[in-house]
Coordinates of C-alpha atoms in Angstrom, one line a residue:
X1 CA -35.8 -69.3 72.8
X2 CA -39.5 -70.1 73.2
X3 CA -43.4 -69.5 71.8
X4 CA -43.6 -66.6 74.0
X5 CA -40.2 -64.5 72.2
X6 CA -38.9 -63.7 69.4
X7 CA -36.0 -62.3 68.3
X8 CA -36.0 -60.5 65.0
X9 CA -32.8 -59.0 63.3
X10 CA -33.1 -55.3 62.1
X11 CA -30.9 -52.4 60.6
X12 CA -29.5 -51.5 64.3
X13 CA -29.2 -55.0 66.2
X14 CA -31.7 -57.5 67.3
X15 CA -34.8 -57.2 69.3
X16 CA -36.9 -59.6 71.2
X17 CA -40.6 -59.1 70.9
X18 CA -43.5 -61.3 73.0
X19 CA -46.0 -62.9 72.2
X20 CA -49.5 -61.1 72.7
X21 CA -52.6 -63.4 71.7
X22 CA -52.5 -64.1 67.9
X23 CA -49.6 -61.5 67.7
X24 CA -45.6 -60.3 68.7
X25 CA -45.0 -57.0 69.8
X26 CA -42.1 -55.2 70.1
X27 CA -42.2 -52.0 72.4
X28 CA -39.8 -49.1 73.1
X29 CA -37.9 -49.3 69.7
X30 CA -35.6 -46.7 69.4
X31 CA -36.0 -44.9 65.9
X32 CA -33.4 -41.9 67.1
X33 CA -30.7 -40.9 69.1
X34 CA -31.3 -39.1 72.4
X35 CA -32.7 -35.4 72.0
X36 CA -31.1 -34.3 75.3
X37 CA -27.5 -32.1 75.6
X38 CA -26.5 -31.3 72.4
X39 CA -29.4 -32.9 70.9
X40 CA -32.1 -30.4 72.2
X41 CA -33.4 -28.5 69.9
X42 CA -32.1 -30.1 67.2
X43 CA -33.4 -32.3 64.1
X44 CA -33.3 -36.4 65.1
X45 CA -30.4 -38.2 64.7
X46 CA -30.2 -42.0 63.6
X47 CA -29.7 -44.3 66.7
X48 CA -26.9 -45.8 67.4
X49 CA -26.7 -49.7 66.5
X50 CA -26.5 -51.9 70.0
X51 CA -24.8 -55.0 71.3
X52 CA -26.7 -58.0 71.9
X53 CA -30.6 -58.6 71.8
X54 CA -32.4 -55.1 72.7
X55 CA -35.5 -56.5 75.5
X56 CA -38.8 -55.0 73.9
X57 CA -41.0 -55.8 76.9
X58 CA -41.8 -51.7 78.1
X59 CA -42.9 -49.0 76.4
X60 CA -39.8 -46.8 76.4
X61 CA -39.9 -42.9 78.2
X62 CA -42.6 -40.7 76.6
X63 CA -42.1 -37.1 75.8
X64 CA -42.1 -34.7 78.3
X65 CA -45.1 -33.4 79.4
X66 CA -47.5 -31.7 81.7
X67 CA -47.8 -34.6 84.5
X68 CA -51.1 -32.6 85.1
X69 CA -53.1 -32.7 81.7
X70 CA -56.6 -34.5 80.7
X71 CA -54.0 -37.3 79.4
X72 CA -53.0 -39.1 82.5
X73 CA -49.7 -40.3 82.5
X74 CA -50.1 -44.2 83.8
X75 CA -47.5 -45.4 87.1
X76 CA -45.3 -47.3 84.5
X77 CA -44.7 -44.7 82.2
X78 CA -41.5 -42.5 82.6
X79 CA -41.0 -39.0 80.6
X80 CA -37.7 -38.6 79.5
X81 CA -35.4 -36.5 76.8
X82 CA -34.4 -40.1 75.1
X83 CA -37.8 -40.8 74.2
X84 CA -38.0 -40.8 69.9
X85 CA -39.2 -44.7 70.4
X86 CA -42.2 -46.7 68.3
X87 CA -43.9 -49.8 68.7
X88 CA -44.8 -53.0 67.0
X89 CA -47.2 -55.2 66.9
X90 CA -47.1 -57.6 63.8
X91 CA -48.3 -61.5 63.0
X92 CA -45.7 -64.3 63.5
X93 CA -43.2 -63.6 60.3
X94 CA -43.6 -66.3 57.4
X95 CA -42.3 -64.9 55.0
X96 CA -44.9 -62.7 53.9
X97 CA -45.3 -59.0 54.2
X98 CA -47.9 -57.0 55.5
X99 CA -49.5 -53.9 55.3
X100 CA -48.4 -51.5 57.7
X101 CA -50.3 -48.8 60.0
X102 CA -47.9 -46.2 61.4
X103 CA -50.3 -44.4 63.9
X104 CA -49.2 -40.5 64.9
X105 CA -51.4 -40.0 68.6
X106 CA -53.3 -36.6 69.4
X107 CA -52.9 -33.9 72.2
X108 CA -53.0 -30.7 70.7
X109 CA -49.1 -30.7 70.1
X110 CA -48.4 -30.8 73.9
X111 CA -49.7 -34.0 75.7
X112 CA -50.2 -37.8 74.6
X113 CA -47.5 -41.1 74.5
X114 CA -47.6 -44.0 72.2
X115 CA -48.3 -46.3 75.1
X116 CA -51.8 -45.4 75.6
X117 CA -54.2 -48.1 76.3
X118 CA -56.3 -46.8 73.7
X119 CA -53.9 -47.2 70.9
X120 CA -52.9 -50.6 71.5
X121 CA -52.3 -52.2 68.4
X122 CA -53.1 -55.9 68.9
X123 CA -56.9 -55.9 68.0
X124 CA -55.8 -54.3 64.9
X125 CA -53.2 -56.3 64.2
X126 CA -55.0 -59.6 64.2
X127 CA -58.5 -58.1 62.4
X128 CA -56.9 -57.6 59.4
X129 CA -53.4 -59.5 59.4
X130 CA -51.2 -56.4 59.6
X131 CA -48.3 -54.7 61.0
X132 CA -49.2 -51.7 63.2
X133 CA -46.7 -49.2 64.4
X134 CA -47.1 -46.5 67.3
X135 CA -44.8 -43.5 67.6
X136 CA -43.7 -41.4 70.5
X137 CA -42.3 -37.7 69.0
X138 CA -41.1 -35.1 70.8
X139 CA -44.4 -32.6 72.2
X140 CA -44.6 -28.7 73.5
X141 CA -42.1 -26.9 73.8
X142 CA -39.4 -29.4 73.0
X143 CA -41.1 -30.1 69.9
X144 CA -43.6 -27.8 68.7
X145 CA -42.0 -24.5 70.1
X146 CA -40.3 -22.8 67.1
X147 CA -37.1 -21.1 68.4
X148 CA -35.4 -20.6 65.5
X149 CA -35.7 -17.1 65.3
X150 CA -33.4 -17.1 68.5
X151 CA -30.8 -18.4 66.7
X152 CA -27.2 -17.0 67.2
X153 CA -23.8 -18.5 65.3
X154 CA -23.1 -20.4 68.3
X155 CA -26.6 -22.0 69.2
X156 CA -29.2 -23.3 66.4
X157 CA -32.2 -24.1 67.2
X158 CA -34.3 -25.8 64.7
X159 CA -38.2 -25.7 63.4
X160 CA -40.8 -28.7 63.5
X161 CA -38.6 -30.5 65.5
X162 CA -41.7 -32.8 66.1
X163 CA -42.9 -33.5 62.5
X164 CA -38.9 -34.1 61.9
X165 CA -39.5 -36.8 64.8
X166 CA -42.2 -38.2 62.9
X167 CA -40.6 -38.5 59.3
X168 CA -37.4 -40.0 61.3
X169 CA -40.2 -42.8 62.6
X170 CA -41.3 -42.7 58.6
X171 CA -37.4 -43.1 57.8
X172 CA -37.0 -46.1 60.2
X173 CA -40.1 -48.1 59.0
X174 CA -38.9 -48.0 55.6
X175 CA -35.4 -49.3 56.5
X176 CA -36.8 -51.6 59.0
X177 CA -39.8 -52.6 59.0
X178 CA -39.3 -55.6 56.5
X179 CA -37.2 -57.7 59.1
X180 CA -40.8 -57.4 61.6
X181 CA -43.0 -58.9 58.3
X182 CA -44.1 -55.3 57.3
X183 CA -43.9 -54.3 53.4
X184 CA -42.1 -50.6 53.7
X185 CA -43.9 -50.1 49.9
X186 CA -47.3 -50.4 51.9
X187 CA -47.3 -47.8 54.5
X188 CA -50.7 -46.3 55.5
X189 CA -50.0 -43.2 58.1
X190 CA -52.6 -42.1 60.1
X191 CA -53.3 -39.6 63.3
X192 CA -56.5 -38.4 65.0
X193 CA -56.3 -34.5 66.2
X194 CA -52.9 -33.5 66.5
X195 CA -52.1 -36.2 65.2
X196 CA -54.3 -35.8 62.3
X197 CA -52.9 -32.2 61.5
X198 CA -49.6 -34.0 61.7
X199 CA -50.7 -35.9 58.2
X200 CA -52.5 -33.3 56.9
X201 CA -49.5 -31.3 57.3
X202 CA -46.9 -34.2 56.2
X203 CA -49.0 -34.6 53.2
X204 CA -47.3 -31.1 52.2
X205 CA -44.3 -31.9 53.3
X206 CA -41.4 -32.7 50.0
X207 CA -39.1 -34.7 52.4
X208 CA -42.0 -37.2 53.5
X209 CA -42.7 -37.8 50.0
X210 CA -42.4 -41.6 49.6
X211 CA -42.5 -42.5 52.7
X212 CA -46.1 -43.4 52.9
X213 CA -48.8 -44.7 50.6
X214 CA -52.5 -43.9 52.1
X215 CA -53.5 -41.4 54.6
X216 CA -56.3 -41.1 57.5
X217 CA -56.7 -37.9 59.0
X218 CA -59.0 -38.1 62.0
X219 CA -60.1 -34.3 63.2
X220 CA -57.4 -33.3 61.9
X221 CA -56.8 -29.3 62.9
X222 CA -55.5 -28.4 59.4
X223 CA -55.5 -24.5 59.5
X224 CA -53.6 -24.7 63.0
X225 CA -50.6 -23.8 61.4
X226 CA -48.7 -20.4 62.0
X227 CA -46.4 -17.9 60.2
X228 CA -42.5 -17.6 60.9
X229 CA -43.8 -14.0 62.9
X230 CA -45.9 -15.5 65.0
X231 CA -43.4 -18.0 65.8
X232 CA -41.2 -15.6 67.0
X233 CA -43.6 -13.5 69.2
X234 CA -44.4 -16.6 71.1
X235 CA -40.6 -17.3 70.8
X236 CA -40.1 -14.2 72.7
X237 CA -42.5 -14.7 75.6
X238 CA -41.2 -18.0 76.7
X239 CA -38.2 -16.2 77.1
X240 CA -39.8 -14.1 79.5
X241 CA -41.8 -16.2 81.3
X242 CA -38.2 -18.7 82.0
X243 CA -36.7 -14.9 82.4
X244 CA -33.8 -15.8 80.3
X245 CA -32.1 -13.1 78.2
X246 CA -32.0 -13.0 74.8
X247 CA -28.1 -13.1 75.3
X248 CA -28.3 -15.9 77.7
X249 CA -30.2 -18.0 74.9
X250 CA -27.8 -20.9 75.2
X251 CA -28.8 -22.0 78.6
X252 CA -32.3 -23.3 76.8
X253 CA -29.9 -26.5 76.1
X254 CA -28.6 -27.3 79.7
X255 CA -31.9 -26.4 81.7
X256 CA -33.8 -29.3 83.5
X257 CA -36.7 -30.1 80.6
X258 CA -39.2 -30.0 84.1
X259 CA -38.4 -25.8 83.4
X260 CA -39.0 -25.9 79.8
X261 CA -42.4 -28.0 80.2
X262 CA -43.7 -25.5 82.9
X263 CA -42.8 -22.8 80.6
X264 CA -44.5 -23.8 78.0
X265 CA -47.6 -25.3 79.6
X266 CA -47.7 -21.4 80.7
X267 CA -47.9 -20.7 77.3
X268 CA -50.4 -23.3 76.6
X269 CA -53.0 -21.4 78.8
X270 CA -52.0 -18.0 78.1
X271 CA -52.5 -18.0 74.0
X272 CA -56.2 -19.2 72.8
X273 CA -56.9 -17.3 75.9
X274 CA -55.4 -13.6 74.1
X275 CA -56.5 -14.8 71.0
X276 CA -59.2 -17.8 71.3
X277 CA -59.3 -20.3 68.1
X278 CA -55.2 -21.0 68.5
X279 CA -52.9 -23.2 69.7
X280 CA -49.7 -22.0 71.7
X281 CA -47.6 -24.5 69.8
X282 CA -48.1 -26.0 66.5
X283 CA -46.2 -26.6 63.4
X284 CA -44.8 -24.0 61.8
X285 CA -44.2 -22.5 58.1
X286 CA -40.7 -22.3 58.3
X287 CA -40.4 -22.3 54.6
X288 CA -38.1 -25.0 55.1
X289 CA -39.5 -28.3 55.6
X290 CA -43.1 -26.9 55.8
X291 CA -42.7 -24.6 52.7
X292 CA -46.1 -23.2 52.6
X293 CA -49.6 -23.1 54.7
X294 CA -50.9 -26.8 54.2
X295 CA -54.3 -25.8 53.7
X296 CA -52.7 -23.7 50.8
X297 CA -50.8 -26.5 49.1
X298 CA -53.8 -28.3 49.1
X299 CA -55.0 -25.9 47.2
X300 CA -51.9 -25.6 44.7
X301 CA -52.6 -29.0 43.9
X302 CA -49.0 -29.7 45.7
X303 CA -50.0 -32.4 48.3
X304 CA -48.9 -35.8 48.0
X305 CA -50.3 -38.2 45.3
X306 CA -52.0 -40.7 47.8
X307 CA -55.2 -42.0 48.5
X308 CA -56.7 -40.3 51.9
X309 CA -59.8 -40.9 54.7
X310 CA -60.4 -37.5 56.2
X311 CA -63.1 -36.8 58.4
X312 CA -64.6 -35.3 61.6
X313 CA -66.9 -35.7 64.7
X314 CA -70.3 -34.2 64.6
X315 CA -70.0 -33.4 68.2
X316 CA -66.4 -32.0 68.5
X317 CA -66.3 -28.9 71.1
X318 CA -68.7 -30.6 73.6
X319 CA -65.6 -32.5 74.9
X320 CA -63.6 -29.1 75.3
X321 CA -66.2 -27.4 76.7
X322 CA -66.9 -30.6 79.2
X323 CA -63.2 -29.8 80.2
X324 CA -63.9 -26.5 80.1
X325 CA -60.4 -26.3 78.9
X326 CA -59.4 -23.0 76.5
X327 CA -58.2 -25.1 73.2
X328 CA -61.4 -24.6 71.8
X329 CA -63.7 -20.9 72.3
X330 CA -66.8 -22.5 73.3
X331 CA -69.3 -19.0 74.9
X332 CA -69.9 -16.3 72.4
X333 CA -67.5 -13.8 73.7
X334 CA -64.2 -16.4 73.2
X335 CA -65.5 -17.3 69.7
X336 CA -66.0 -13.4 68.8
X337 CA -62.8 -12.4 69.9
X338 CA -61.7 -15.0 68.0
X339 CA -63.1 -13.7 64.6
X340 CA -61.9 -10.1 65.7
X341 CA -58.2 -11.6 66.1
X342 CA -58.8 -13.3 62.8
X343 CA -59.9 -9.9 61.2
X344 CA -57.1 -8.3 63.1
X345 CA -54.5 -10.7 61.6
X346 CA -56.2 -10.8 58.3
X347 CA -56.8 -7.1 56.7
X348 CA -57.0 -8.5 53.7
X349 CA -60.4 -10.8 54.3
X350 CA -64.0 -9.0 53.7
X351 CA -65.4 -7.5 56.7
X352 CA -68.7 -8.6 55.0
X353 CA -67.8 -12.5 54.8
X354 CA -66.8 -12.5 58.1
X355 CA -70.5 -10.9 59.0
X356 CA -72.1 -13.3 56.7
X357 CA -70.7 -16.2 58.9
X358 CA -71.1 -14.8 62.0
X359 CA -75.4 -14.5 60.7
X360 CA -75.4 -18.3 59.7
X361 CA -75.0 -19.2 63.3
X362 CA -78.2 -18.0 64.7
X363 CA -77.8 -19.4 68.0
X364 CA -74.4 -17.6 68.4
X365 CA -75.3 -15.9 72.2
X366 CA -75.8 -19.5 73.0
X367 CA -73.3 -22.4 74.1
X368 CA -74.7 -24.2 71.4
X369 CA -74.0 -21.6 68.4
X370 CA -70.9 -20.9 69.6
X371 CA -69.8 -24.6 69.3
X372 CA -71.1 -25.2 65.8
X373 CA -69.5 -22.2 64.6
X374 CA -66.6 -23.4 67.0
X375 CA -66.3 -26.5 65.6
X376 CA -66.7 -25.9 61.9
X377 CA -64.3 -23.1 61.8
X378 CA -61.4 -25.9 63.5
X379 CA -62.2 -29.1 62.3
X380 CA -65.2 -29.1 59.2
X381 CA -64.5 -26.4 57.3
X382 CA -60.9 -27.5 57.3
X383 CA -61.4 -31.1 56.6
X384 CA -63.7 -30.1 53.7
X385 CA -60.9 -27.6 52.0
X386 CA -58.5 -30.6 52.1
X387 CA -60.9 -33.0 50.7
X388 CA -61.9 -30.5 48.0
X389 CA -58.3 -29.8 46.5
X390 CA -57.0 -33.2 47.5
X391 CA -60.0 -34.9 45.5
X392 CA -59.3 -33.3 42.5
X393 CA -56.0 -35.5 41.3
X394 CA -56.0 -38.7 44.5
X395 CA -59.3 -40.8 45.3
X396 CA -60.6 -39.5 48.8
X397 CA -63.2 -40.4 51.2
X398 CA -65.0 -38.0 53.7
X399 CA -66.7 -38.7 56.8
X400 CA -68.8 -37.8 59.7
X401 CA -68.5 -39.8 62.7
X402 CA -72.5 -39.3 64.5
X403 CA -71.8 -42.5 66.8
X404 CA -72.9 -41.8 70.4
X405 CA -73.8 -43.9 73.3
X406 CA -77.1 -43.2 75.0
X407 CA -74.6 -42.0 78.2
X408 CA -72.9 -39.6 75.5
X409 CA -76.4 -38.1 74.4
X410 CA -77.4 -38.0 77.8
X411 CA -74.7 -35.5 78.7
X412 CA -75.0 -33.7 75.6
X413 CA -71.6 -35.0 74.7
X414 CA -72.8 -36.7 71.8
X415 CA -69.8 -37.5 69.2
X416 CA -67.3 -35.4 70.6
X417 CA -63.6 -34.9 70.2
X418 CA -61.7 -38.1 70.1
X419 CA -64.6 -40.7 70.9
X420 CA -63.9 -42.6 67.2
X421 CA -60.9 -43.7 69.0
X422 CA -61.8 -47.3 70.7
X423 CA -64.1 -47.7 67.6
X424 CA -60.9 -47.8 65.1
X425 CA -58.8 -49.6 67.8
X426 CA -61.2 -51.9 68.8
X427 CA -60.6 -50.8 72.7
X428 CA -63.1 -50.3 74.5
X429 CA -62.7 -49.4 78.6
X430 CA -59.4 -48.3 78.7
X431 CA -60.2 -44.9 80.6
X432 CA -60.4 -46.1 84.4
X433 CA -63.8 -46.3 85.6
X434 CA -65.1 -45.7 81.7
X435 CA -68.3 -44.3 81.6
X436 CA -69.0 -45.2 77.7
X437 CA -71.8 -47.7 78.6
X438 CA -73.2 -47.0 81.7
X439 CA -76.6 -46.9 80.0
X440 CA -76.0 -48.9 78.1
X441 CA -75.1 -49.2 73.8
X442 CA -72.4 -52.0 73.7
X443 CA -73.6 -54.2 71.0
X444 CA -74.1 -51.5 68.7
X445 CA -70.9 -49.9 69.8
X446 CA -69.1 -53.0 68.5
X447 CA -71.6 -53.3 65.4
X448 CA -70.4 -49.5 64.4
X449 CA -66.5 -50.4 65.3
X450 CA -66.3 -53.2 63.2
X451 CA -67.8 -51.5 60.2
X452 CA -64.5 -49.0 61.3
X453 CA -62.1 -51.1 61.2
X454 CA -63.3 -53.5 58.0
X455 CA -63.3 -50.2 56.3
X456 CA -60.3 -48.9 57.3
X457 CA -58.3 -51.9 57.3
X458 CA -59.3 -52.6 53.8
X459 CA -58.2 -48.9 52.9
X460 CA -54.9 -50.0 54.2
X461 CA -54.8 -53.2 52.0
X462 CA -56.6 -52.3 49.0
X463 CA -56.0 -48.6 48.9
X464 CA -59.9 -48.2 48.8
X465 CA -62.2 -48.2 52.4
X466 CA -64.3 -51.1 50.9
X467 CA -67.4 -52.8 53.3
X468 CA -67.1 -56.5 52.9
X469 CA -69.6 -57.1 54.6
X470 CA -72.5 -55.6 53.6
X471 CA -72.3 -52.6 54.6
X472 CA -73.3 -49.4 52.8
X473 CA -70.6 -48.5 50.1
X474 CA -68.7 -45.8 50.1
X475 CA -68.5 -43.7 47.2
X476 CA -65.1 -41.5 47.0
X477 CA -65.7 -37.5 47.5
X478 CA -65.7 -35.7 44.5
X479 CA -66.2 -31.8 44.4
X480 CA -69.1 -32.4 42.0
X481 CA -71.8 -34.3 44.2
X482 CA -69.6 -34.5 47.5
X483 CA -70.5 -37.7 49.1
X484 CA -69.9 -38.2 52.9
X485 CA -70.3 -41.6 54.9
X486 CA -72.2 -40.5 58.0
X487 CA -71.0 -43.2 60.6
X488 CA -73.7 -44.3 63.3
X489 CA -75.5 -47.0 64.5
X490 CA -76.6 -47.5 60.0
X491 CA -74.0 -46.2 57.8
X492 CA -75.4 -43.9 55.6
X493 CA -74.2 -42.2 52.5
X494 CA -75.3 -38.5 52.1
X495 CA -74.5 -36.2 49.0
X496 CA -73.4 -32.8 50.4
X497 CA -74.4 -32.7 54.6
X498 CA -73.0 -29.5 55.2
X499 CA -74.2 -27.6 51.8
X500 CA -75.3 -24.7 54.2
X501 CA -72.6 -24.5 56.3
X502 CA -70.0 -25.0 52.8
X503 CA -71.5 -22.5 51.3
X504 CA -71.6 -19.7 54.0
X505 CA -67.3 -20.4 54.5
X506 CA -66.5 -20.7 51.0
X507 CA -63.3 -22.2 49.5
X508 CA -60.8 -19.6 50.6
X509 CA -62.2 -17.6 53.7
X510 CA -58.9 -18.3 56.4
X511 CA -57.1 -16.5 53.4
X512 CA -53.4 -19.0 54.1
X513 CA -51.3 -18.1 51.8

């Protein structure tokens, strides 16, 4: 054994992690069983213990996945059914544990891997002397594709297999974690997009009660949640589109996955097509273990007692429309039909409100309407009913992340989707030919990422996003003056930055029940 290893004992058999700068990681970690055969379909299994020392050198398989998404899917990456694996970068062991990171990606349900450059955990690790954790779950129609309406006495198939992924990752870190130098009683979970709406959602959940201490939900999509019926409409369909009788149900188990993927990437562009504003897969109220509407709970007062970041990107749609992909209406006639199908779906809301909402947007028949309306209805509105309920018994923090480089602005991309993401990682120029600074911005770039990662690290320490450095403080949200940390090239504090916008929605207008 040398410097460059180490072997560490755990619950299920050794591993051998490297050294990496400062750090060890550990990659490809299995946390459950296989999810193939008579796993498919089916809630996570523990894994099984193995013989000898397990070689955490590779990232292990990722989910399976559209090979053609905006996500590519690097040479030494391999998709794969046995792919419920996590990551782990910690500081030497000496005795002393750590705080610990557990970091759920993004890709609207369908698309993403642990293993992305961007989410390397290294930087992290050695900034602020902790343990950081990556998590591969299973996506699209092999995890977010609620069958269980197709269930017969001989074939079950399961809900939220992919938030039952997660809390199985949550499960392991608590058992585990200790033997890498992490403390399991200091677990901060957080997710950006999907990833986000992951926490969000977990924060609701009873069973992941416990099983971690702080929150951060990036952009998270908290109203992208959907009713048992809906479920089974789109349950239904990808039937037809793998033209499998309802009889012939059982052969979901014992097709290639490559079927099931193309199936439901079908899906993927066929739904916020028919009704713009939603996502073909998503988790689901099975009133199981998501009992209600998260947004709702929230509201109940029945979400976790933890301390929570939550917070958007002023710019969010640009990227979506950039990509001109249909996860996000972006023209007046997508975002319309989305309010119709919202109307449709909801008899119950006021035709008038819905009007009021639609006037507030006066730039509406432009791009540029459309997105703000876009983008507050998915990700502001959202962020700010969360904050509001959640405020009201656990400290929470809001914020707005303005950052842009003069390249962004140039494009009109500004602060769109995703682009906190190197800021909290600290990694930059991990997108091929990255175009981030081709004009320039670096120096404030990594002035604005540091004042990330301080605050976010000491959130994960402290329980409280402290500056140590000088930077603005940040006051926690309250419903009574509602103070927001507007992240740019100055932080600045702000009491109430989208009054307007608050007012026009109100608490309750998306009507979850």
């Amino acid at each position: 054994m040398d410097a460059e290893t180490l072997v560490v004992d755990c619950k299920y058999g050794q591993a051998r992690g490297y050294r990496d700068g400062a750090t060890y990681v550990w990659k490809g970690i299995p946390y459950a069983g296989s999810t193939a055969g008579d796993g498919r379909f089916r809630s996570p299994e523990a894994p099984e213990p193995w013989n000898g020392v397990l070689d955490c050198a590779r990232y292990g398989p990722i989910a399976p996945q559209s090979p053609d998404g905006p996500i590519a899917i690097t040479p030494d990456m391999t998709p794969g059914e046995d792919c419920l694996s996590l990551n782990i970068w910690a500081p030497e062991p000496d005795g002393e544990l750590r705080p610990v990171l557990v970091w759920i990606h993004g890709g609207a349900y369908v698309l993403g891997y642990s293993g992305q450059k961007i989410y390397d955990g290294r930087h992290l690790c050695e900034t602020g002397d902790v343990v950081v954790v990556t998590v591969n779950y299973r996506l699209g129609a092999l995890g977010f594709l609620d069958l269980s309406s197709l269930s017969t006495a001989d074939c079950t198939f399961e809900s939220n297999l992919g938030l039952r992924d997660q809390i199985a990752a949550l499960e392991w870190v608590r058992d585990c974690i200790t033997a890498f130098g992490g403390d399991p009683t200091d677990v901060t979970l957080f997710g950006e997009s999907s990833g986000g709406g992951s926490v969000t959602t977990l924060l609701t959940v009873p069973r992941a009660e416990g099983l971690f201490h702080r929150a951060i939900a990036q952009s998270p999509p908290a109203t992208s949640v959907y009713g048992s019926e809906r479920a089974a409409t789109v349950a239904e369909r990808f039937l037809e589109i793998l033209d499998v009788p309802r009889v012939a149900v059982a052969t979901l188990r014992s097709l290639p996955y490559e079927q099931l993927v193309a199936a439901g990437e079908t899906l993927v562009g066929e739904i916020p097509t028919r009704v713009p504003g939603t996502l073909a897969m998503a988790p689901v109220v099975d009133r199981d273990l998501v009992p209600k509407y998260p947004v709702a709970a929230f509201q109940k007062g029945l979400s976790h007692r933890v301390p929570l970041i939550i917070g958007s990107n002023r710019d969010e749609p640009s990227i979506f429309r950039f990509m001109n992909s249909p996860l996000m209406p972006v023209d007046a006639t997508a975002v319309h039909a989305m309010l119709e199908a919202l109307a449709s779906d909801r008899p119950d809301l006021d035709p008038e409100r819905l009007a009021e909402i639609v006037a507030a947007y006066p730039d509406l028949p432009k791009a540029s309407g459309a997105m703000a309306l876009s983008r507050d209805a998915a990700f502001r509105m959202p962020v700010l009913w969360v904050a509001e309920a959640h405020a009201r018994h656990s400290p929470t923090w809001v914020y707005r992340f303005d950052h842009a480089t003069p390249i962004l602005k140039a494009t009109r991309l500004g602060a769109a989707h995703a682009t906190e993401l190197p800021y909290v990682f600290g990694n930059f120029g991990t997108l091929g030919r990255d175009p981030t600074f081709w004009l320039g911005g670096r120096k404030g770039a990594s002035e604005v990422a540091g004042r990330v990662q301080r605050r976010w690290l000491a959130f994960a320490r402290h329980g409280v996003p402290a500056a140590l450095d000088g930077s603005r403080h940040w006051p926690p949200y309250e419903p009574g003056d509602r103070l927001t940390l507007l992240i740019d090239g100055r932080d600045t504090v702000v009491a109430d930055p989208d009054r307007e916008m608050r007012q026009v929605w109100g608490d309750r207008v998306m009507g979850f029940t």
